[in-house]
Protein backbone atom coordinates (compact mmCIF):
# COMPACT_ATOMS: atom_id res chain seq x y z
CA UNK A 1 5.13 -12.21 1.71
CA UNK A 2 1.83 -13.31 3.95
CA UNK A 3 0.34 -15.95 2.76
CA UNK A 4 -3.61 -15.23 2.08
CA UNK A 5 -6.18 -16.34 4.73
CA UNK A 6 -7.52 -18.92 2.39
CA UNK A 7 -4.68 -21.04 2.87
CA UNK A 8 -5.83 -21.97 6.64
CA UNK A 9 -9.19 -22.97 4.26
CA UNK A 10 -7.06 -25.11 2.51
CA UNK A 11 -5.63 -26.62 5.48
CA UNK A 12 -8.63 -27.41 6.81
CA UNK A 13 -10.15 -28.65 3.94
CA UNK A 14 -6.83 -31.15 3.97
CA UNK A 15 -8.35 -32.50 7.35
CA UNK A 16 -11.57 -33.72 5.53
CA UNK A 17 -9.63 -35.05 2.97
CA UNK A 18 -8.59 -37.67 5.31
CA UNK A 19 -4.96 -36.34 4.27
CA UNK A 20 -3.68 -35.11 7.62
CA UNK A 21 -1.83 -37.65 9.22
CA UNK A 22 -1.41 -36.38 12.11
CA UNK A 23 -5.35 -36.50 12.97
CA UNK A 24 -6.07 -38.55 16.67
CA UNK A 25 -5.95 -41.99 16.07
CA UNK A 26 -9.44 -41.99 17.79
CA UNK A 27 -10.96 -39.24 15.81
CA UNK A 28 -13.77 -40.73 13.25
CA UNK A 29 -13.94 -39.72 9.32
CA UNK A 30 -16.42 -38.21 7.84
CA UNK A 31 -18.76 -39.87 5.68
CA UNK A 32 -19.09 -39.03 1.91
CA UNK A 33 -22.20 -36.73 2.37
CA UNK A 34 -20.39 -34.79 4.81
CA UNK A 35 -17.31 -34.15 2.70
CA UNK A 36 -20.03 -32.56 0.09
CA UNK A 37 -21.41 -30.18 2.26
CA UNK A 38 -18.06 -29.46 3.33
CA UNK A 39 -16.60 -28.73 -0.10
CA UNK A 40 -19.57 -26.69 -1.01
CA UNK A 41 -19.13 -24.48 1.56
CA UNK A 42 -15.76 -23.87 1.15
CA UNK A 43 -16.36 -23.32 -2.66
CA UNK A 44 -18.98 -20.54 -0.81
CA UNK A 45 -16.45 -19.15 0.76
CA UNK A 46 -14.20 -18.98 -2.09
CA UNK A 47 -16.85 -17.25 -4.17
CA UNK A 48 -17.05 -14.47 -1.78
CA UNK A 49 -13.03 -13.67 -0.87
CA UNK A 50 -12.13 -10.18 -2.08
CA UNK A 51 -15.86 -9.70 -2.75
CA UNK A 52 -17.47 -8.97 0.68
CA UNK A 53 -15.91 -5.98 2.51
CA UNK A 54 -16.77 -8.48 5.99
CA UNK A 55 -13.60 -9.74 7.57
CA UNK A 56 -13.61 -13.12 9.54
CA UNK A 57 -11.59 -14.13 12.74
CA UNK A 58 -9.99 -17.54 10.73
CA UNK A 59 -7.33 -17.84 13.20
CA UNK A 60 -10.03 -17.67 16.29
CA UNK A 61 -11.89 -20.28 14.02
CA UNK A 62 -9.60 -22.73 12.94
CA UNK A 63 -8.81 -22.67 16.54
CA UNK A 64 -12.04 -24.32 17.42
CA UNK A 65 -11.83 -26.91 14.66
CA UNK A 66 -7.90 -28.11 15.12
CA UNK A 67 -8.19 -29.81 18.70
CA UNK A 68 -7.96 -33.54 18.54
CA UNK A 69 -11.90 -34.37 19.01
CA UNK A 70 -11.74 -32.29 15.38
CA UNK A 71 -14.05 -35.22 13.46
CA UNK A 72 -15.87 -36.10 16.36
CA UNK A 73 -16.98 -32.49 16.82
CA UNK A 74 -18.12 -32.27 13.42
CA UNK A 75 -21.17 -30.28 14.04
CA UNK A 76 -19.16 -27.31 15.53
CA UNK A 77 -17.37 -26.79 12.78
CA UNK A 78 -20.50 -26.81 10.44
CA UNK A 79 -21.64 -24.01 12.61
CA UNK A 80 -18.90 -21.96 12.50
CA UNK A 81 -18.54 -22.69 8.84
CA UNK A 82 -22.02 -21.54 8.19
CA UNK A 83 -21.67 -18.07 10.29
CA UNK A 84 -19.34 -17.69 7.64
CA UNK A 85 -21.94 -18.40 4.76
CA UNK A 86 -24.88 -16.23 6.16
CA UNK A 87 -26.41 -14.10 3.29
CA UNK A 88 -24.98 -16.05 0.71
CA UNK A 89 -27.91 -18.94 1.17
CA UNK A 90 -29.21 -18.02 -2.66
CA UNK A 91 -25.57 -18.83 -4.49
CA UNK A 92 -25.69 -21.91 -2.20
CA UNK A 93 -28.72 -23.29 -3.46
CA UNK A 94 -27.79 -22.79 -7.59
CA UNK A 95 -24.74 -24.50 -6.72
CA UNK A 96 -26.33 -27.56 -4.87
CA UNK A 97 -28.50 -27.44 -8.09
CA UNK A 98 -25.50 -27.50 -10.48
CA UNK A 99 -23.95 -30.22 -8.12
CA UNK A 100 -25.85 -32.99 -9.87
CA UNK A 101 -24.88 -31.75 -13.86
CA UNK A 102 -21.02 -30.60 -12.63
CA UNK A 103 -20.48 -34.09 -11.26
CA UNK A 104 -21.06 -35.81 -15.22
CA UNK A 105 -18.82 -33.61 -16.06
CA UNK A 106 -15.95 -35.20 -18.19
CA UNK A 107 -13.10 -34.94 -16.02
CA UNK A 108 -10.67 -34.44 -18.71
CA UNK A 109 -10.17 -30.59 -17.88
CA UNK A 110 -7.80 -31.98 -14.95
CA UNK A 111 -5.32 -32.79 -17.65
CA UNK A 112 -4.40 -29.53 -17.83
CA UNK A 113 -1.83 -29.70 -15.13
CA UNK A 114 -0.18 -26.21 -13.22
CA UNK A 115 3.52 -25.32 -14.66
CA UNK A 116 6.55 -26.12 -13.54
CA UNK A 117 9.79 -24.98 -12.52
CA UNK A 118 11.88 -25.09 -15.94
CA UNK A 119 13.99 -22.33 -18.28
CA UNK A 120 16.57 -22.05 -20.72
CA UNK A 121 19.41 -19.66 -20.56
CA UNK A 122 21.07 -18.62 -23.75
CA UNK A 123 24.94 -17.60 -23.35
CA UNK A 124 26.06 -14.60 -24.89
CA UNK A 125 28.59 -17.11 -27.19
CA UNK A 126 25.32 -18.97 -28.40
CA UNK A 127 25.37 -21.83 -25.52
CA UNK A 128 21.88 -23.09 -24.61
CA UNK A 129 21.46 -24.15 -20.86
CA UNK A 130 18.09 -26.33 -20.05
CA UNK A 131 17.68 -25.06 -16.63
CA UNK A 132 15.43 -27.38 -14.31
CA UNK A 133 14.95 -28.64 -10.67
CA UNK A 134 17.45 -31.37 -11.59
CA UNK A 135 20.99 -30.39 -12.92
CA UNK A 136 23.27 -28.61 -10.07
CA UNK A 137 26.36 -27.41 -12.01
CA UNK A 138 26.45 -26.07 -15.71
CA UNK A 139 29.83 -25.85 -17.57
CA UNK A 140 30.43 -22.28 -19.50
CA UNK A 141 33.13 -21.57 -22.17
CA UNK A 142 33.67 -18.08 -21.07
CA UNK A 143 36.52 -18.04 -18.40
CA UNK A 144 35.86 -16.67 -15.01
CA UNK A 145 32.18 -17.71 -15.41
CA UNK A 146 30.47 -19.74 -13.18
CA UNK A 147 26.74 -21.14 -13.28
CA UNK A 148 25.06 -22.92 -10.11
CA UNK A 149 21.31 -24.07 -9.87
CA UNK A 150 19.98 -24.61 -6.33
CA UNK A 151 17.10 -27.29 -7.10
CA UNK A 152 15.83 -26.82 -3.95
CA UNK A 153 14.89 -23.03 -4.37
CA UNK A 154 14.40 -23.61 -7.78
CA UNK A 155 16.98 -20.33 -8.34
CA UNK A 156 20.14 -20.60 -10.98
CA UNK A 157 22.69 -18.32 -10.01
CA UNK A 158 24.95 -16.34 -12.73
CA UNK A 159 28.48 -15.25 -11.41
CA UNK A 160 31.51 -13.51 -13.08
CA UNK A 161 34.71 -13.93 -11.08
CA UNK A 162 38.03 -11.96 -10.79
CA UNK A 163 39.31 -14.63 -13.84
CA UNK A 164 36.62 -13.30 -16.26
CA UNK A 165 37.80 -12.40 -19.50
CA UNK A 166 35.00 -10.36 -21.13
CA UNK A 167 36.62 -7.96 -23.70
CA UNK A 168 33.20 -6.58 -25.43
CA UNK A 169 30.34 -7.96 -23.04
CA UNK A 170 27.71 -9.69 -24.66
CA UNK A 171 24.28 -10.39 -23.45
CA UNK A 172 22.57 -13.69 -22.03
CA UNK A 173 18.91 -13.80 -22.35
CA UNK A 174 16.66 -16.22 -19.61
CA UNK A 175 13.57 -17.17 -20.96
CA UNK A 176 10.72 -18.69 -18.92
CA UNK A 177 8.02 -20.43 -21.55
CA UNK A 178 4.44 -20.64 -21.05
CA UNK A 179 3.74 -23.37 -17.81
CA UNK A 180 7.32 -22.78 -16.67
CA UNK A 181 8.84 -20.64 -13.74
CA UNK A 182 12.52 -19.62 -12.48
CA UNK A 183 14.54 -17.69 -10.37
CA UNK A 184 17.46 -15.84 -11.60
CA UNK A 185 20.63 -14.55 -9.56
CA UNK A 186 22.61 -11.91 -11.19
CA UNK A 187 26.22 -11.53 -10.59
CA UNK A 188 25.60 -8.38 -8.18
CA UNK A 189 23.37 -10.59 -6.02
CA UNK A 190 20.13 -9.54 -7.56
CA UNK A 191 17.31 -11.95 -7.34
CA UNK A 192 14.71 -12.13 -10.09
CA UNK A 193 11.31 -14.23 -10.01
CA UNK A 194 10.36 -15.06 -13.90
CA UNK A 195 6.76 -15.65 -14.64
CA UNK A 196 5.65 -17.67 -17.30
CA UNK A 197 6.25 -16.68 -21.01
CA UNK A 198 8.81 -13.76 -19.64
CA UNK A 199 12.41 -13.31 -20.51
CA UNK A 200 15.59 -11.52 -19.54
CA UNK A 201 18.24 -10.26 -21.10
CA UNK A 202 21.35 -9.43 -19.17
CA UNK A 203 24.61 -7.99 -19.90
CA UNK A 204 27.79 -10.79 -19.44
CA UNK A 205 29.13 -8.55 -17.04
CA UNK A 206 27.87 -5.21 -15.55
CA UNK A 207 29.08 -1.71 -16.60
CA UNK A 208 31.32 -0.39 -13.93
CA UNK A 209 28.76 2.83 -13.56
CA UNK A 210 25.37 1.05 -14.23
CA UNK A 211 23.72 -2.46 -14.11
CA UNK A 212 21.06 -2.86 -16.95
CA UNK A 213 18.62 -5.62 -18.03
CA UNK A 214 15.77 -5.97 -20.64
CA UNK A 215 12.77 -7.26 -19.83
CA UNK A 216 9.86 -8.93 -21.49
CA UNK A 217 6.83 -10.15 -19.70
CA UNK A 218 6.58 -10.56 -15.86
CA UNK A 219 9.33 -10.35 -13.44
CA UNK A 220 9.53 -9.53 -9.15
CA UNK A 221 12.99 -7.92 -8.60
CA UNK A 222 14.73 -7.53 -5.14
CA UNK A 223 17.54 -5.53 -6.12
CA UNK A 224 20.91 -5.44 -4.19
CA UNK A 225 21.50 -2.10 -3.21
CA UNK A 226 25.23 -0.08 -5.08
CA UNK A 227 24.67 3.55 -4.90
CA UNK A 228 27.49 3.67 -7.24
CA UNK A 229 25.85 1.69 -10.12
CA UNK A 230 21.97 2.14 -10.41
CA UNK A 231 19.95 -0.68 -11.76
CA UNK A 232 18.17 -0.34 -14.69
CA UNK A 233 14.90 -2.29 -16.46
CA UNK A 234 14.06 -1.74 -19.61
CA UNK A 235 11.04 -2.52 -21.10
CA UNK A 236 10.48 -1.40 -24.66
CA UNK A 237 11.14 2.31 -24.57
CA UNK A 238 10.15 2.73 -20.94
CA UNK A 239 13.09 2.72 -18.19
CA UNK A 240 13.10 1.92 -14.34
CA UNK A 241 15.71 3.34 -12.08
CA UNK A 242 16.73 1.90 -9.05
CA UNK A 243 19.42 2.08 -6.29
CA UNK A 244 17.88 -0.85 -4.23
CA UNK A 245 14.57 -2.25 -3.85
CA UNK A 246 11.27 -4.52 -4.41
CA UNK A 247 9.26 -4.24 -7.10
CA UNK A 248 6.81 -6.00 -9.84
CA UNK A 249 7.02 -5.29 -13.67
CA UNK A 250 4.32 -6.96 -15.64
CA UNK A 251 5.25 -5.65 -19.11
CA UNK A 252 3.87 -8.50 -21.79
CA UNK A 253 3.88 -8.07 -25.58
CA UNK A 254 0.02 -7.24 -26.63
CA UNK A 255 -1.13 -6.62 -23.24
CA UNK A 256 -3.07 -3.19 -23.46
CA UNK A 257 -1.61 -2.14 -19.90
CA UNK A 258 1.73 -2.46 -18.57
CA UNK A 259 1.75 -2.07 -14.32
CA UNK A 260 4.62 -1.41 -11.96
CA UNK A 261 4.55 -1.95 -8.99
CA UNK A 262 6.75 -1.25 -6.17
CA UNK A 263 7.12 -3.17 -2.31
CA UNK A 264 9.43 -1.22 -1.12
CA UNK A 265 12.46 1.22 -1.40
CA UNK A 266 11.89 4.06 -4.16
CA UNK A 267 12.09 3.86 -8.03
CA UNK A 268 11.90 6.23 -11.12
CA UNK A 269 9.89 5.36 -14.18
CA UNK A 270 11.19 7.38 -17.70
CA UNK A 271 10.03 7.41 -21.03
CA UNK A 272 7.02 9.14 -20.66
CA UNK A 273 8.20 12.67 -20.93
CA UNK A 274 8.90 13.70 -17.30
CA UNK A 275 10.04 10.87 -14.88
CA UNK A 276 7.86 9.56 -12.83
CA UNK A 277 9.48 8.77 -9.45
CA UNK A 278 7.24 6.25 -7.34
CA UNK A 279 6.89 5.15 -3.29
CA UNK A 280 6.07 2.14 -2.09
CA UNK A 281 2.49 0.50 -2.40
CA UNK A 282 2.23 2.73 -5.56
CA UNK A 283 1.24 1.76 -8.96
CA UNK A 284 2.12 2.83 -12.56
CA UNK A 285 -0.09 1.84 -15.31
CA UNK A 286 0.52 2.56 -18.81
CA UNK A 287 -1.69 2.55 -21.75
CA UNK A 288 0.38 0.74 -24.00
CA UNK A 289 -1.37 2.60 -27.30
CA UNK A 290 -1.73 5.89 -25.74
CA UNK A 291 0.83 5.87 -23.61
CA UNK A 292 -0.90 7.70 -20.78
CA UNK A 293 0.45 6.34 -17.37
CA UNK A 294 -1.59 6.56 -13.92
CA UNK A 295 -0.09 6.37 -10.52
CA UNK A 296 -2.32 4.80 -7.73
CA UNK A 297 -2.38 3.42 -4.30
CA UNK A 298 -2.52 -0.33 -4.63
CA UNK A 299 -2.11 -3.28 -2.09
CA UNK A 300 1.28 -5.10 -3.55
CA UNK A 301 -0.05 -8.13 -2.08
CA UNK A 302 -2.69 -8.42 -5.23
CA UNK A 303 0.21 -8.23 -7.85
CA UNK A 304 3.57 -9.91 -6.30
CA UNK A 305 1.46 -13.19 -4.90
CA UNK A 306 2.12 -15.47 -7.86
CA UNK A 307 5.49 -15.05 -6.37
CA UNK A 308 4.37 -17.08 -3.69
CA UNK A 309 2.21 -19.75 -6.10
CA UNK A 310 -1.14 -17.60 -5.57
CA UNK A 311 -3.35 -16.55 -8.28
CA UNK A 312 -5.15 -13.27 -6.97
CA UNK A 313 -8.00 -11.57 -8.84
CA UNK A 314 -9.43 -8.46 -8.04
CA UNK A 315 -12.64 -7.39 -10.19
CA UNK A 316 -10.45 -8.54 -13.39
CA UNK A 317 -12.32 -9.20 -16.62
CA UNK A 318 -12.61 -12.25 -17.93
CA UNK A 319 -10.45 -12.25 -20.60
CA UNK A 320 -7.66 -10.68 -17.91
CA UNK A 321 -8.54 -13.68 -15.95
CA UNK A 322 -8.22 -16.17 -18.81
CA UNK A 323 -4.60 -14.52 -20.53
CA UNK A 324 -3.17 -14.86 -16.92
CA UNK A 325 -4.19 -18.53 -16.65
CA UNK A 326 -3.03 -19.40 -20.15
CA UNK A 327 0.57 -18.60 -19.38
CA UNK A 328 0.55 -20.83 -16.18
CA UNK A 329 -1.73 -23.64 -17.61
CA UNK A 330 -0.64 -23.42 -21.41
CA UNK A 331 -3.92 -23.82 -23.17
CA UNK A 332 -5.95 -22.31 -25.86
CA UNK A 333 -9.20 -20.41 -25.48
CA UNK A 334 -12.21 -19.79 -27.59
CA UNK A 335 -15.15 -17.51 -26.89
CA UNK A 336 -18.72 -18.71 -28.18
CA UNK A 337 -20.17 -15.37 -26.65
CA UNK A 338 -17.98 -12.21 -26.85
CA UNK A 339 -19.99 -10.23 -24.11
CA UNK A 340 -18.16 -12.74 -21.44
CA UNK A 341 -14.51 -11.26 -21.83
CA UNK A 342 -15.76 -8.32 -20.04
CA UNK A 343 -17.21 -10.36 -16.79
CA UNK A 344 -15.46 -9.22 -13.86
CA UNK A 345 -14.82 -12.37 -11.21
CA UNK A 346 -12.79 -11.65 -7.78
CA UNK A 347 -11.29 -14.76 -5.58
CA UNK A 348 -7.74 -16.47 -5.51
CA UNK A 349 -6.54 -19.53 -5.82
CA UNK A 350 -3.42 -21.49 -5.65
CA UNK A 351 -1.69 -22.10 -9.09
CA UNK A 352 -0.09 -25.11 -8.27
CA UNK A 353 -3.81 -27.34 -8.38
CA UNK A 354 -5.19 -28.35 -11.42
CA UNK A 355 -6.97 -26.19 -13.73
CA UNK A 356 -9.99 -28.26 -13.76
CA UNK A 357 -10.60 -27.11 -10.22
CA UNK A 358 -10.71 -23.65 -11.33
CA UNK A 359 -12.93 -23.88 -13.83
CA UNK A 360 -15.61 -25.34 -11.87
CA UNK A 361 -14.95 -22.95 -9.19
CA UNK A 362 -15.84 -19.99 -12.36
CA UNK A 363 -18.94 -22.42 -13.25
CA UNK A 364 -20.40 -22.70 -9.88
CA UNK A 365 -19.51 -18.97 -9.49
CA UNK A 366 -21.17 -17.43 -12.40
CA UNK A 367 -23.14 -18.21 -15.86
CA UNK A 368 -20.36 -19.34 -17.94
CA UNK A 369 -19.47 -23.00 -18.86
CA UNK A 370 -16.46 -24.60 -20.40
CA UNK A 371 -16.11 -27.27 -22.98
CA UNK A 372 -12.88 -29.00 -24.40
CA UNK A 373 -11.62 -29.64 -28.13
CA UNK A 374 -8.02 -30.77 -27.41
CA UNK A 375 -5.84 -28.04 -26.18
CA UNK A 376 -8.44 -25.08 -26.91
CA UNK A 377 -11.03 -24.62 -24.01
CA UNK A 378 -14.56 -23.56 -25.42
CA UNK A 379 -16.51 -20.82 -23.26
CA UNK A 380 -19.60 -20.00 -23.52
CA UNK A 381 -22.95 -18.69 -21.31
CA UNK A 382 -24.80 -21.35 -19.31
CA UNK A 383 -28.38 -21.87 -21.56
């Protein structure tokens, strides 16, 4: 997947960070009042991603700011960054007017720290597995099965060999908690990407004329193609069909719309009286009360990117905003004014930095502030 344009942002915001070590020896820092400006106006530009329909030549720019005589030609780049700025001059000035209050902040937010990659897989025979980015190897009971974690790509692998003795097949289940993350191989070769507070539940061994799994929460499947034996999620009493293919499924308990979402190939949603097949860049939603579905258009991009540790908001509510955050960051919220769950916000971040730095980002953004009593996070309008 392409990474977003903000990451050459982030980049160059690593270069003012002194954190680049591969800067000119003869190049000269900046001084503190220049980082400031600096990391307002990337906040500025932050703000305005996926709300402005203007697009921005960042390769043609960050071309002009990476060439060794980078700090010395500090005033160029404050030029280009402020074409980039231009109409936005009003949110500038509230936020160099919050700067003063948002630095006496109590820094404490930053303990809530992103997630990590961890899991547990529970054996069909009752075995629990801690799965993490340490152990390699995991010893099974069941003959013929082997279980392999590659701590590098942070992806266990389930196989079944020809020695497998599975008379009745039982079925493992992979659970991701809240603030965790995984990768799951299935015997055929299928890869799955498990978000936070999701799990999986997967047959011992496949059916000879099917392959089916049960899904709760979020999940990206690349599916290895058997025209022979279809693949099959489940969620609740919906069903996906699929011969071989990417797709999204973001199906959590007391979530008032499941979405599908499909990257390629072709699928088939049932369960909702006729079947509904889909092509790619198309979306299903489903009313989880009503059960009424809709099939749009979409950009995948906007729904598969946590895949690829980006957090990307498009007009979401608040509260959308906040449940998708509480998975990752594992914290509790509380709402001191109701009216702000329905506050749309745009943007995205990455959701490997601390939350801290996304709250301010939403303060200096909009009218709503944050407080802390121990895990829960307070929210309320800006007096």
């Amino acid at each position: 997947m392409n990474d977003f344009s903000t990451d050459r942002w982030e980049r160059l915001t690593e270069l003012w960070r002194n954190k680049d070590t591969d800067s000119d020896k003869d190049a000269h820092p900046l001084n503190t009042e220049d980082k400031r400006q600096f990391e307002l106006l990337f906040k500025i530009r932050q703000a305005m991603q996926g709300v402005q329909c203007r697009q921005y030549d960042i390769e043609r720019g960050w071309r002009k700011v990476k060439p060794r005589g980078v700090f010395r030609r500090i005033e160029s780049i404050k030029r280009f960054v402020a074409v980039i700025v231009i109409g936005v001059g009003v949110a500038a000035g509230v936020w160099m007017w919050q700067e003063r209050a948002l630095d006496k902040k109590d820094l404490v937010l930053t303990s809530f720290v992103p997630g990590v990659a961890h899991a547990e897989l529970i054996l069909a025979n009752g075995e629990r597995l801690q799965v993490n980015a340490r152990e390699e190897v995991y010893a099974s009971k069941t003959e013929g099965v082997v279980i392999t974690n590659d701590t590098a790509k942070t992806r266990v692998r389930y196989q079944v060999t020809e020695r497998a003795v599975v008379k009745r097949p039982g079925m493992n289940t992979f659970v991701v908690p809240k603030g965790g993350e995984y990768t799951l191989e299935l015997s055929d070769g299928t890869l799955v990407w498990m978000n936070a507070e999701s799990s999986l539940r997967f047959p011992e061994e496949f059916t000879r004329d099917k392959r089916e799994v049960y899904l709760d929460g979020e999940a990206y499947f690349q599916v290895a193609k058997d025209s022979l034996k279809p693949f099959l999620v489940h969620v609740d009493k919906y069903c996906i069909r699929v011969l071989g293919t990417s797709f999204n499924v973001s199906a959590y308990s007391g979530d008032k719309t499941w979405y599908t979402t499909l990257v390629e190939g072709a699928i088939a949603v049932g369960g909702i009286g006729n079947e509904i097949r889909m092509s790619p860049c198309e979306q299903l939603c489903i009313d989880t009360d009503s059960g009424q579905c809709e099939l749009r258009e979409v950009n995948p991009e906007l729904y598969t990117s946590w895949v690829g540790g980006k957090f990307y908001f498009k007009a979401y509510t608040f509260e959308e905003l906040v449940r998708r955050l509480q998975r990752w960051y594992d914290f509790d919220v509380l709402y001191r004014d109701e009216g702000i769950r329905q506050r749309r916000f745009s943007g995205v971040i990455n959701k490997y930095r601390p939350l801290g730095e996304m709250l301010e980002f939403l303060e200096m953004t909009s009218d709503v502030c944050f407080e802390l009593n121990g895990k829960t996070i307070i929210v309320s309008k800006k007096k």
